[in-house]
mmCIF file of C-alpha atoms in Angstrom:
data_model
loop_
_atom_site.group_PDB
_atom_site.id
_atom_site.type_symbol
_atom_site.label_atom_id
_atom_site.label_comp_id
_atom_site.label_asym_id
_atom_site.label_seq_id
_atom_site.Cartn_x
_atom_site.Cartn_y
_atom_site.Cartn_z
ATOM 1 C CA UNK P 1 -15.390 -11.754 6.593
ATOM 2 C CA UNK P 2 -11.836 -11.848 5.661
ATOM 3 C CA UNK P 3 -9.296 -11.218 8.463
ATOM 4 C CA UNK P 4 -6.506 -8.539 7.465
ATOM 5 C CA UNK P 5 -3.749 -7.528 8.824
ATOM 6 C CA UNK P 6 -2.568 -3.991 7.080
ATOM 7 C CA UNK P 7 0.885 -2.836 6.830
ATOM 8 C CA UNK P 8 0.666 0.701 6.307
ATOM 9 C CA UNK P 9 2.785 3.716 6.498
ATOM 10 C CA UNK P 10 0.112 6.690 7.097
ATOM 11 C CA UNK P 11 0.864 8.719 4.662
ATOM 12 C CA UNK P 12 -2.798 10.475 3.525
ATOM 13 C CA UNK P 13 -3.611 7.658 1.169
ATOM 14 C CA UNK P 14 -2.724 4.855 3.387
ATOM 15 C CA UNK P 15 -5.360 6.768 5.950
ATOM 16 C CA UNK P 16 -8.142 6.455 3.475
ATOM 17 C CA UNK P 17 -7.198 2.412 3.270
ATOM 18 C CA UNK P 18 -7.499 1.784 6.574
ATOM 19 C CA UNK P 19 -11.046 3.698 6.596
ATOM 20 C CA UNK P 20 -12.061 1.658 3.545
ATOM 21 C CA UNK P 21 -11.310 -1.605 5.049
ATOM 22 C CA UNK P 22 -12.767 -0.768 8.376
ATOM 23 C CA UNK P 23 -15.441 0.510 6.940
ATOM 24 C CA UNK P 24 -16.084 -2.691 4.765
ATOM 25 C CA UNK P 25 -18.165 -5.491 5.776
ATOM 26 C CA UNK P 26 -16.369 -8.132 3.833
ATOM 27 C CA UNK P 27 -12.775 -7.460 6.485
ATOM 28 C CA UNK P 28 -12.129 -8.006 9.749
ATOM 29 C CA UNK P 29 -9.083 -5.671 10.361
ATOM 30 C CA UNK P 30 -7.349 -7.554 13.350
ATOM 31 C CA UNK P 31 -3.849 -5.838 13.441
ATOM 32 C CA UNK P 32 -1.894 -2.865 12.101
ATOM 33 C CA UNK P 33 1.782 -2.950 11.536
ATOM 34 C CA UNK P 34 3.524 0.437 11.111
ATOM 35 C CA UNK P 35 6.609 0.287 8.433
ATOM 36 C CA UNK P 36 9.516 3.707 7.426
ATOM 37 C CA UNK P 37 8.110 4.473 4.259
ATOM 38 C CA UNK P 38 6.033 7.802 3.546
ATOM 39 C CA UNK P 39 7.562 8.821 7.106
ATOM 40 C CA UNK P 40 9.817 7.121 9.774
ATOM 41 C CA UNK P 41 8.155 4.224 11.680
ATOM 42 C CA UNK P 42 7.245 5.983 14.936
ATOM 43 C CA UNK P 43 5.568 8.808 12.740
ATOM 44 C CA UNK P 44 3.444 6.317 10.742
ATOM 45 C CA UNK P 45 2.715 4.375 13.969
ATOM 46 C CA UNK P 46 1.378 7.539 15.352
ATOM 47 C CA UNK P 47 -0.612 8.242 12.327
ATOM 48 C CA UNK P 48 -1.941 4.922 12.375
ATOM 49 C CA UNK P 49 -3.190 5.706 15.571
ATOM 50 C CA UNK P 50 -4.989 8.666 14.936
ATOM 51 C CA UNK P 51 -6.707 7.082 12.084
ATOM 52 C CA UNK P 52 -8.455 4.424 14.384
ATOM 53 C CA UNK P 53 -9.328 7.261 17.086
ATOM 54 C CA UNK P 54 -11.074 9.434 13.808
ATOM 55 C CA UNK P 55 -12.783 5.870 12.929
ATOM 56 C CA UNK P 56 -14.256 5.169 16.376
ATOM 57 C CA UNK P 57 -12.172 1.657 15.118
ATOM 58 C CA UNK P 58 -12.080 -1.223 17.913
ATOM 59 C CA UNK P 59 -8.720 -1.722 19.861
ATOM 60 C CA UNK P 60 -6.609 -4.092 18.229
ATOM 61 C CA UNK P 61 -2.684 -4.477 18.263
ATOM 62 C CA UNK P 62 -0.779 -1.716 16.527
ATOM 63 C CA UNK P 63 2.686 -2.530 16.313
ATOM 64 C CA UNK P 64 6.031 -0.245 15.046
ATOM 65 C CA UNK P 65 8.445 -1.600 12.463
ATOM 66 C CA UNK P 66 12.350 -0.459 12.237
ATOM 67 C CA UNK P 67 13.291 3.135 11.650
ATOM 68 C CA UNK P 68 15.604 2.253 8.889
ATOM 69 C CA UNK P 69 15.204 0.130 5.870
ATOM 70 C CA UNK P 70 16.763 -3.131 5.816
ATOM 71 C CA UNK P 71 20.196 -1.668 4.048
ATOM 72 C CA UNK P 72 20.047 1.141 6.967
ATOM 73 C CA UNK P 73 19.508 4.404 4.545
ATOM 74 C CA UNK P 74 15.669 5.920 4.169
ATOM 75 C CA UNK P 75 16.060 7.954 1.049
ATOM 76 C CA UNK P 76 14.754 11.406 0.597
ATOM 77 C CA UNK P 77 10.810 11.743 -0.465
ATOM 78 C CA UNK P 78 10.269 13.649 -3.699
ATOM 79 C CA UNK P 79 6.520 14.010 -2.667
ATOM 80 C CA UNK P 80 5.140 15.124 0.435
ATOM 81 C CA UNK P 81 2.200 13.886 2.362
ATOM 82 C CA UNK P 82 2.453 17.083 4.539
ATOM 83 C CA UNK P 83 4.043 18.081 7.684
ATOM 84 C CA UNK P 84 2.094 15.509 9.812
ATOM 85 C CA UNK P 85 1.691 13.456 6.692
ATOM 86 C CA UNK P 86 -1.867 13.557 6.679
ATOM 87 C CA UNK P 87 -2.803 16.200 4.468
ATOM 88 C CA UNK P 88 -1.927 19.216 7.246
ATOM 89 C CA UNK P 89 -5.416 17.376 9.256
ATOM 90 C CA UNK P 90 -3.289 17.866 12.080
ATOM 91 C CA UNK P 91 -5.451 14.803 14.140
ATOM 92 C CA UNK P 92 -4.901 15.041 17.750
ATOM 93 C CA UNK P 93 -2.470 13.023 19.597
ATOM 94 C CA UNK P 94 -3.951 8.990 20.505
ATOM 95 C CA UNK P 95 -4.079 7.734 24.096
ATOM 96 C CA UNK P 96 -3.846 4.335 22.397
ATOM 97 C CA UNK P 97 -1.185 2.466 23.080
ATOM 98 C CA UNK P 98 1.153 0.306 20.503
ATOM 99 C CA UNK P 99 1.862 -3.370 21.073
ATOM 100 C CA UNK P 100 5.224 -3.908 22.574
ATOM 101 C CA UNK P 101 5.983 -6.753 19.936
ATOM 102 C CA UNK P 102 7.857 -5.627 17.255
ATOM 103 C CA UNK P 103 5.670 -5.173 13.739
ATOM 104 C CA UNK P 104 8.026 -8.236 12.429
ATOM 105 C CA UNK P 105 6.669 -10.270 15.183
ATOM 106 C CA UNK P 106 3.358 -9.267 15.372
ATOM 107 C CA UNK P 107 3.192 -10.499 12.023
ATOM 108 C CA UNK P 108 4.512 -13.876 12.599
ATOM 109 C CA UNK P 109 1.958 -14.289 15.500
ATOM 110 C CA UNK P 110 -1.066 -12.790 13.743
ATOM 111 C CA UNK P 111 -0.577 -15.570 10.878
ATOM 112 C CA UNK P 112 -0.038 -18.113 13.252
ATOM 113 C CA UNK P 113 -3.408 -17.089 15.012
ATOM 114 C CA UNK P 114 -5.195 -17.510 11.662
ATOM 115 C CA UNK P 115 -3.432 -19.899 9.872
ATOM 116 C CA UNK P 116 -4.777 -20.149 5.844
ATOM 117 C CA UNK P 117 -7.186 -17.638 6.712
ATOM 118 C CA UNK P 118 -5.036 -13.823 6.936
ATOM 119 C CA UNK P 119 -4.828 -11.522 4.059
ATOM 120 C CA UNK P 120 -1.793 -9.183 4.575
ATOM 121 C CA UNK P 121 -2.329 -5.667 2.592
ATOM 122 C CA UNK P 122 0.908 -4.243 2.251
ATOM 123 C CA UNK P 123 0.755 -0.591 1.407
ATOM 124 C CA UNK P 124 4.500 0.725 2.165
ATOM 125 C CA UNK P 125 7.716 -0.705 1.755
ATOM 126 C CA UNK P 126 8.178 -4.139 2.897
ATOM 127 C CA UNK P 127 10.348 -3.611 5.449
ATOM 128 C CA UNK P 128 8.429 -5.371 7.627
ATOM 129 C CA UNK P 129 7.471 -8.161 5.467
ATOM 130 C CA UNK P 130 10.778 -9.305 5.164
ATOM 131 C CA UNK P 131 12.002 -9.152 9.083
ATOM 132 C CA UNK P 132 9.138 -11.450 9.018
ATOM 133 C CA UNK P 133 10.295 -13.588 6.974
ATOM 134 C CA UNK P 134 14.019 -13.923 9.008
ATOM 135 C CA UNK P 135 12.007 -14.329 12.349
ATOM 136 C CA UNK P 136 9.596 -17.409 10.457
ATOM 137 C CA UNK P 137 10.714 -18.351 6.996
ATOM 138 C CA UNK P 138 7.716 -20.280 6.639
ATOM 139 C CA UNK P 139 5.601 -17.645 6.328
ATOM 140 C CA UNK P 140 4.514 -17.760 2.946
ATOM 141 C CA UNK P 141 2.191 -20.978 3.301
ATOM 142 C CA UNK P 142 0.538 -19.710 6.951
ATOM 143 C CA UNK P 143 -1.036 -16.602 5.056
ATOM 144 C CA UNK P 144 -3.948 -16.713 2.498
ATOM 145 C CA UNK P 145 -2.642 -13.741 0.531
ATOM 146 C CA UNK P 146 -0.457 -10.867 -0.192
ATOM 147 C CA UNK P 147 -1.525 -7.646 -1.896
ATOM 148 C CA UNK P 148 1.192 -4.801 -2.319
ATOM 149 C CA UNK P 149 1.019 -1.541 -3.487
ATOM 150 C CA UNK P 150 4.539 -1.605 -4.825
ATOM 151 C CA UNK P 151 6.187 -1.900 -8.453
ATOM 152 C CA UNK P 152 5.914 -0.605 -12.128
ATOM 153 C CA UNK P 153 5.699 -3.101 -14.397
ATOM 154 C CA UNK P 154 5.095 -1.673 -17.840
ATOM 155 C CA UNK P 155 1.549 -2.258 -18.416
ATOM 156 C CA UNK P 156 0.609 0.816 -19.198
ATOM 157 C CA UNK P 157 2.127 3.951 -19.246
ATOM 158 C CA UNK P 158 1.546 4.847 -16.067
ATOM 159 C CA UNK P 159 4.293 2.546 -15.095
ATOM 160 C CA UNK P 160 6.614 4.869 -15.959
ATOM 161 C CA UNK P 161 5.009 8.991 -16.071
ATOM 162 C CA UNK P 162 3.813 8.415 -12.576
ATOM 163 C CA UNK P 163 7.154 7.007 -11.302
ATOM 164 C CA UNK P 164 7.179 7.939 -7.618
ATOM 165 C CA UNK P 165 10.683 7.044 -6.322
ATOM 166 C CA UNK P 166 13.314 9.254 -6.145
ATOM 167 C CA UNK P 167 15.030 7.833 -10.159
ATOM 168 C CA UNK P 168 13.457 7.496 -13.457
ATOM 169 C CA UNK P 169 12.016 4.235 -13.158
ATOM 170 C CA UNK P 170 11.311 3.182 -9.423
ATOM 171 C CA UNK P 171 7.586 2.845 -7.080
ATOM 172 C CA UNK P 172 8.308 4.872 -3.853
ATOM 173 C CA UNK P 173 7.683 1.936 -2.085
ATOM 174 C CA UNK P 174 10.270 -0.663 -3.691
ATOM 175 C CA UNK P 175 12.588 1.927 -3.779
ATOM 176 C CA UNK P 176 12.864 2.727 -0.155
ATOM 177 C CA UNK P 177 13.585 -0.268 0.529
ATOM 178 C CA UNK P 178 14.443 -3.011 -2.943
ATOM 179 C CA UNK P 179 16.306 -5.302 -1.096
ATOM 180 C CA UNK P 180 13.043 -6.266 1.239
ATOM 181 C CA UNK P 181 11.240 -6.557 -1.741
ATOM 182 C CA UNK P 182 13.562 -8.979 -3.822
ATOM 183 C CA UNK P 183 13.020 -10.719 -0.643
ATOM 184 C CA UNK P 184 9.598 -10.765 -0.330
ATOM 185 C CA UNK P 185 8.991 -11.146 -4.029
ATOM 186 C CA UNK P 186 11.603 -14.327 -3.909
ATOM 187 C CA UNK P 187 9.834 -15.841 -0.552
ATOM 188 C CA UNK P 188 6.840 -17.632 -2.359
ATOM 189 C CA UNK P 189 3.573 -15.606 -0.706
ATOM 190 C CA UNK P 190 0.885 -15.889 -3.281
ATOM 191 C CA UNK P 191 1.294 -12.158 -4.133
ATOM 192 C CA UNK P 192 -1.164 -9.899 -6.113
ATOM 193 C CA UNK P 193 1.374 -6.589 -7.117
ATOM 194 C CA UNK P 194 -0.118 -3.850 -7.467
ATOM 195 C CA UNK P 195 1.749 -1.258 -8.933
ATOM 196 C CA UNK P 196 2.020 2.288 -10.664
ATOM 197 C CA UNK P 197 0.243 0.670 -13.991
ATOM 198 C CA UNK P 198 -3.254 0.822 -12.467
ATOM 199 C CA UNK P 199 -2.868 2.671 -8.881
ATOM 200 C CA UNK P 200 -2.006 6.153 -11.022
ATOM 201 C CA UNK P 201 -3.972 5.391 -14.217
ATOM 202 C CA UNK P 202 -6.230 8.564 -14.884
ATOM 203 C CA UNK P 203 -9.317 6.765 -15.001
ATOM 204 C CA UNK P 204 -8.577 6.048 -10.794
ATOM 205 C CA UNK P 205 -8.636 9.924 -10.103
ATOM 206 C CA UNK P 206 -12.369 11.054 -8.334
ATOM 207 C CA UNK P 207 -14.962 11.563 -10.441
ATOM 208 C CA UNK P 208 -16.964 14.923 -9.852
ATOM 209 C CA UNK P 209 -20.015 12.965 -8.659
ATOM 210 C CA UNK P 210 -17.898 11.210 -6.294
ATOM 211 C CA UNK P 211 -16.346 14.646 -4.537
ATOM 212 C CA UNK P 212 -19.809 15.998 -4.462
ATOM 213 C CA UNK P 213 -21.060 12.935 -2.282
ATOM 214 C CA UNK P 214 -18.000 13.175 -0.004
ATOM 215 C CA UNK P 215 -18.334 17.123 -0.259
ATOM 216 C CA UNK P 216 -21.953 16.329 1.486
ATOM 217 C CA UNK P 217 -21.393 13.876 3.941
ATOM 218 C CA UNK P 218 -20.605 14.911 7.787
ATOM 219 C CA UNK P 219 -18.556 11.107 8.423
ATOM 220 C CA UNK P 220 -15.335 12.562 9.455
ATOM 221 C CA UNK P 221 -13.401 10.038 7.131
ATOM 222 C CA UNK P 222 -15.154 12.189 4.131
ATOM 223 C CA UNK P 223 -14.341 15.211 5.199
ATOM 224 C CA UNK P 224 -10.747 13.599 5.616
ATOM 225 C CA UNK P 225 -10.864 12.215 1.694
ATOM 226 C CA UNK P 226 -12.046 15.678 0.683
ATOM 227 C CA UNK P 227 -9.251 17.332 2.588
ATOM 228 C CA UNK P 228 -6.458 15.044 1.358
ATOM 229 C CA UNK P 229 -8.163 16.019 -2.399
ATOM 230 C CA UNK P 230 -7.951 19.436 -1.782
ATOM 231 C CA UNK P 231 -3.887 19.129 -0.690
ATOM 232 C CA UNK P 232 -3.007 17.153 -3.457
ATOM 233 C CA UNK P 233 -4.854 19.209 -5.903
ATOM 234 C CA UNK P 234 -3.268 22.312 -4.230
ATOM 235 C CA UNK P 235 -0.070 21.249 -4.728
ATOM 236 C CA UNK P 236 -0.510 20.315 -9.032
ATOM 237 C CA UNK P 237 -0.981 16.387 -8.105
ATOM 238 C CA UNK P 238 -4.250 14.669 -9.455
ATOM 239 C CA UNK P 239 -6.663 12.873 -6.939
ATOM 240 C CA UNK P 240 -5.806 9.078 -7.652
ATOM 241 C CA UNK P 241 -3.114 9.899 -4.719
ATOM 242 C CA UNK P 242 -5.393 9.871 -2.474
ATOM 243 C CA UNK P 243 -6.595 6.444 -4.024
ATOM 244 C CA UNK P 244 -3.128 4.215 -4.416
ATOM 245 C CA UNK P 245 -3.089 2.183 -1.368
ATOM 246 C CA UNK P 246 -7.435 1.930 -1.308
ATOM 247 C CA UNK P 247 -6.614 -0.436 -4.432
ATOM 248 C CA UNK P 248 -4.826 -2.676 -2.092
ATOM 249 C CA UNK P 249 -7.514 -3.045 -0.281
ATOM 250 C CA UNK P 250 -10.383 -2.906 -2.897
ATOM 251 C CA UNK P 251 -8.698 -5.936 -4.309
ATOM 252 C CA UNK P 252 -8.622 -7.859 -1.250
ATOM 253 C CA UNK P 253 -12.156 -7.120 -0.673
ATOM 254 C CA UNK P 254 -13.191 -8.401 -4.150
ATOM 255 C CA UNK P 255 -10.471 -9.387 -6.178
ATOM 256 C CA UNK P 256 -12.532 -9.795 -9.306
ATOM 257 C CA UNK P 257 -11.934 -5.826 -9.520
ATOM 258 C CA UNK P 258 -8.134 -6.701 -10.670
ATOM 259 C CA UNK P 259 -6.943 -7.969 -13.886
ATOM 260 C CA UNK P 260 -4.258 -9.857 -13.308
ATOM 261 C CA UNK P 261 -0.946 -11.459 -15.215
ATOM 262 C CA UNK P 262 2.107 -13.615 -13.931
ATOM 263 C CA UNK P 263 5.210 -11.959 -14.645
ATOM 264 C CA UNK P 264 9.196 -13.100 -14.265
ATOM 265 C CA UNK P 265 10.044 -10.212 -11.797
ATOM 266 C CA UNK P 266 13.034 -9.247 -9.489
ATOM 267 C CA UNK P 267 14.179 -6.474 -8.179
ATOM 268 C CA UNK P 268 17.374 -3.611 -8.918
ATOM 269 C CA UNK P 269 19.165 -3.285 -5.589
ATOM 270 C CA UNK P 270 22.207 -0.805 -6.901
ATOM 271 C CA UNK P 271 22.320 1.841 -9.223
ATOM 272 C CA UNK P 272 21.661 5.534 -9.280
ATOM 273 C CA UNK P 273 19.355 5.171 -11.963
ATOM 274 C CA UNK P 274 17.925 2.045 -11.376
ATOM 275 C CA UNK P 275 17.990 1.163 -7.903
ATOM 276 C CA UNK P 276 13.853 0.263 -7.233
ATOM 277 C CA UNK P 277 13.329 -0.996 -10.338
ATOM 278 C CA UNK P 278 10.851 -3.765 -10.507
ATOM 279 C CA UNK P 279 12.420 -5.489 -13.411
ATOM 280 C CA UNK P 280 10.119 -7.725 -15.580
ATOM 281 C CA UNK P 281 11.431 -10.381 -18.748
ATOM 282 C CA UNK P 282 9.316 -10.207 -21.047
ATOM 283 C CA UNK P 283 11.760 -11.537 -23.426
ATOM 284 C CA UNK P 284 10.157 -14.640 -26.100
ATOM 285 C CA UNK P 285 13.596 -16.332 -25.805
ATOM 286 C CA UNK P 286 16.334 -17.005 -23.361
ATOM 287 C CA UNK P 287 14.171 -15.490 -20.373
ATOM 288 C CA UNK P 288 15.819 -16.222 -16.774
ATOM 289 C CA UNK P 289 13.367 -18.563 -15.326
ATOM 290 C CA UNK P 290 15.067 -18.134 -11.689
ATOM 291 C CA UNK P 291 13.705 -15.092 -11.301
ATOM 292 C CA UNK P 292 10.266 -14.915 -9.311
ATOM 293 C CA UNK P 293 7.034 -15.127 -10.926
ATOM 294 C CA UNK P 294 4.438 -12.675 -9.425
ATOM 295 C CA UNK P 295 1.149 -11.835 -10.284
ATOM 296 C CA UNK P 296 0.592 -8.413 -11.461
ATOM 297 C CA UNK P 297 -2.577 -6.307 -11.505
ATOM 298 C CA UNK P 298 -2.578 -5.338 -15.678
ATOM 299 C CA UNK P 299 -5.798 -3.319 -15.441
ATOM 300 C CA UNK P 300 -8.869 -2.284 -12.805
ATOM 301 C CA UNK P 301 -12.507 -1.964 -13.085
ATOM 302 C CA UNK P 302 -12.072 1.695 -12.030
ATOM 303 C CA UNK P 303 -15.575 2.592 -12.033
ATOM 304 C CA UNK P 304 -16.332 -0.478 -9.458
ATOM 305 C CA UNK P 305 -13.065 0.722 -7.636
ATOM 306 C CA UNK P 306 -14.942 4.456 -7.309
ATOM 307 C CA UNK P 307 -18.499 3.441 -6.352
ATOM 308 C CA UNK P 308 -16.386 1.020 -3.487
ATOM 309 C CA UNK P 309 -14.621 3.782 -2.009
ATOM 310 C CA UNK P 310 -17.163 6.398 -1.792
ATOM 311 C CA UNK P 311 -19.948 4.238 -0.959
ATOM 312 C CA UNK P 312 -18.148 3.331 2.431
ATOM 313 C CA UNK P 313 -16.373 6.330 3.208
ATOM 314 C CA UNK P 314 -19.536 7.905 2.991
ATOM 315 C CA UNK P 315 -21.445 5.392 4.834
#
């Protein structure tokens, strides 16, 4: 089993990772770290609270990140996750407790703990990440892997018609908070992006056979999925977002799922139209070596993706 420690900001999708990898024999979920992203970082701790109650998950440390990205604004959400950003599920209130480290440090000590052996899934901004990084900058080598949900990098079109920060050509995630994830990108993590290109792509939507089996199950993560479906398909959206930040996880369960390409990458920090951007060179000549090289997921084996899912949130 692979020991992971999730970053999340619950958020209806990022509640249907956690049940995934909890659900999975291949992790061992030993810590949640709650980050501002889809919500402010006492509402996403919350959530991630109520997730593990609706799981029947273990106790393990749940810790809070910052309120406010790391340049001190969190930008207004052109999508909604709800008013309790989980789909209007309204799950009661936890008697679980969070950690009284901060999310940065739990971090730090959860790699330490596991040294060479953590996966970190990081499915919001990477807020988090990057206080990390200030409290150890040796970070990088102490973890086995990084997977984000976080970019567009122009490998298909998705990249770009499924942009989900608040400009033309930004990821929700990066954009909330760009200058954590320059940081993160710059830091040296072995890092698996995975961005808008495959996490929207139409092919990662439910397919009918799928709903039915979650439609039929009584596990109360299934009748969360279907729920979450039903909002976003309410509301004009397709069902992949309920599916973005499973990939994440899907991919650090078996990352044979991802196709995968190293890419010259940084970051836009300023800009009304551009501030997010994930900015790739692609350029044959002249390309600006100093800027970090990340690997990028370039396609999915959707179908395998699909069967994952449903098979354990059905389980």
């Amino acid at each position: 089993m692979k020991k992971v420690l999730i970053d999340t900001d619950p958020g209806m999708d990022d509640a249907l990772a956690i049940a995934l990898a909890f659900k999975h024999e291949a992790l061992d979920v030993v810590a949640l770290t709650a980050v501002t992203g889809n919500l402010p970082s006492d509402r996403t701790a919350a959530n991630a609270l109520r997730v593990l109650d609706l799981l029947g998950a273990p106790e393990l440390p749940v810790a809070q990140g910052p309120l406010q990205p790391s340049a001190g604004e969190y930008p207004a959400d052109p999508f909604s996750h709800g008013s309790d950003g989980l789909a209007e599920s309204h799950l009661p209130a936890s008697a679980r407790t969070l950690d009284p480290r901060s999310a940065a440090q739990l971090i730090v000590d959860t790699a330490a703990a596991h040294p060479g052996e953590l996966t970190v899934c990081a499915l919001g901004p990477l807020t988090n990440l990057a206080a990390a990084l200030e409290i150890d900058p040796e970070l990088p080598g102490k973890i086995a892997r990084l997977v984000i949900i976080g970019g567009s990098f122009g490998e298909t079109p998705y990249a770009w018609t499924q942009a989900t920060g608040d400009n033309p050509v930004s990821e929700w995630n990066v954009f909330v908070d760009p200058e954590a994830a320059s940081t993160v990108f710059r830091a040296g993590f072995e890092l698996l992006a995975i961005g808008l290109d495959v996490a929207t792509h139409a092919d990662i939507n439910f397919r009918p056979a799928d709903l039915d089996r979650l439609r039929a199950s009584d596990r109360p993560e299934a009748e969360l999925a279907v729920r979450v479906v039903d909002f976003v398909n309410g509301r004009g959206y397709q069902s992949y977002c309920s599916l973005i930040d499973s990939a994440a996880i899907a991919a650090a369960i078996d990352p044979s799922l991802a196709t995968v390409v190293s890419l010259r990458c940084d970051v836009a920090t300023e800009g009304r139209l551009t501030r997010g951007m994930t900015v790739v060179d692609r350029r044959a000549h002249h390309q600006w070596t100093d800027l970090p090289l990340i690997d990028v997921a370039s396609d999915f084996d959707y179908a395998r993706f699909l069967d994952l899912v449903t098979d354990a949130l059905v389980a």
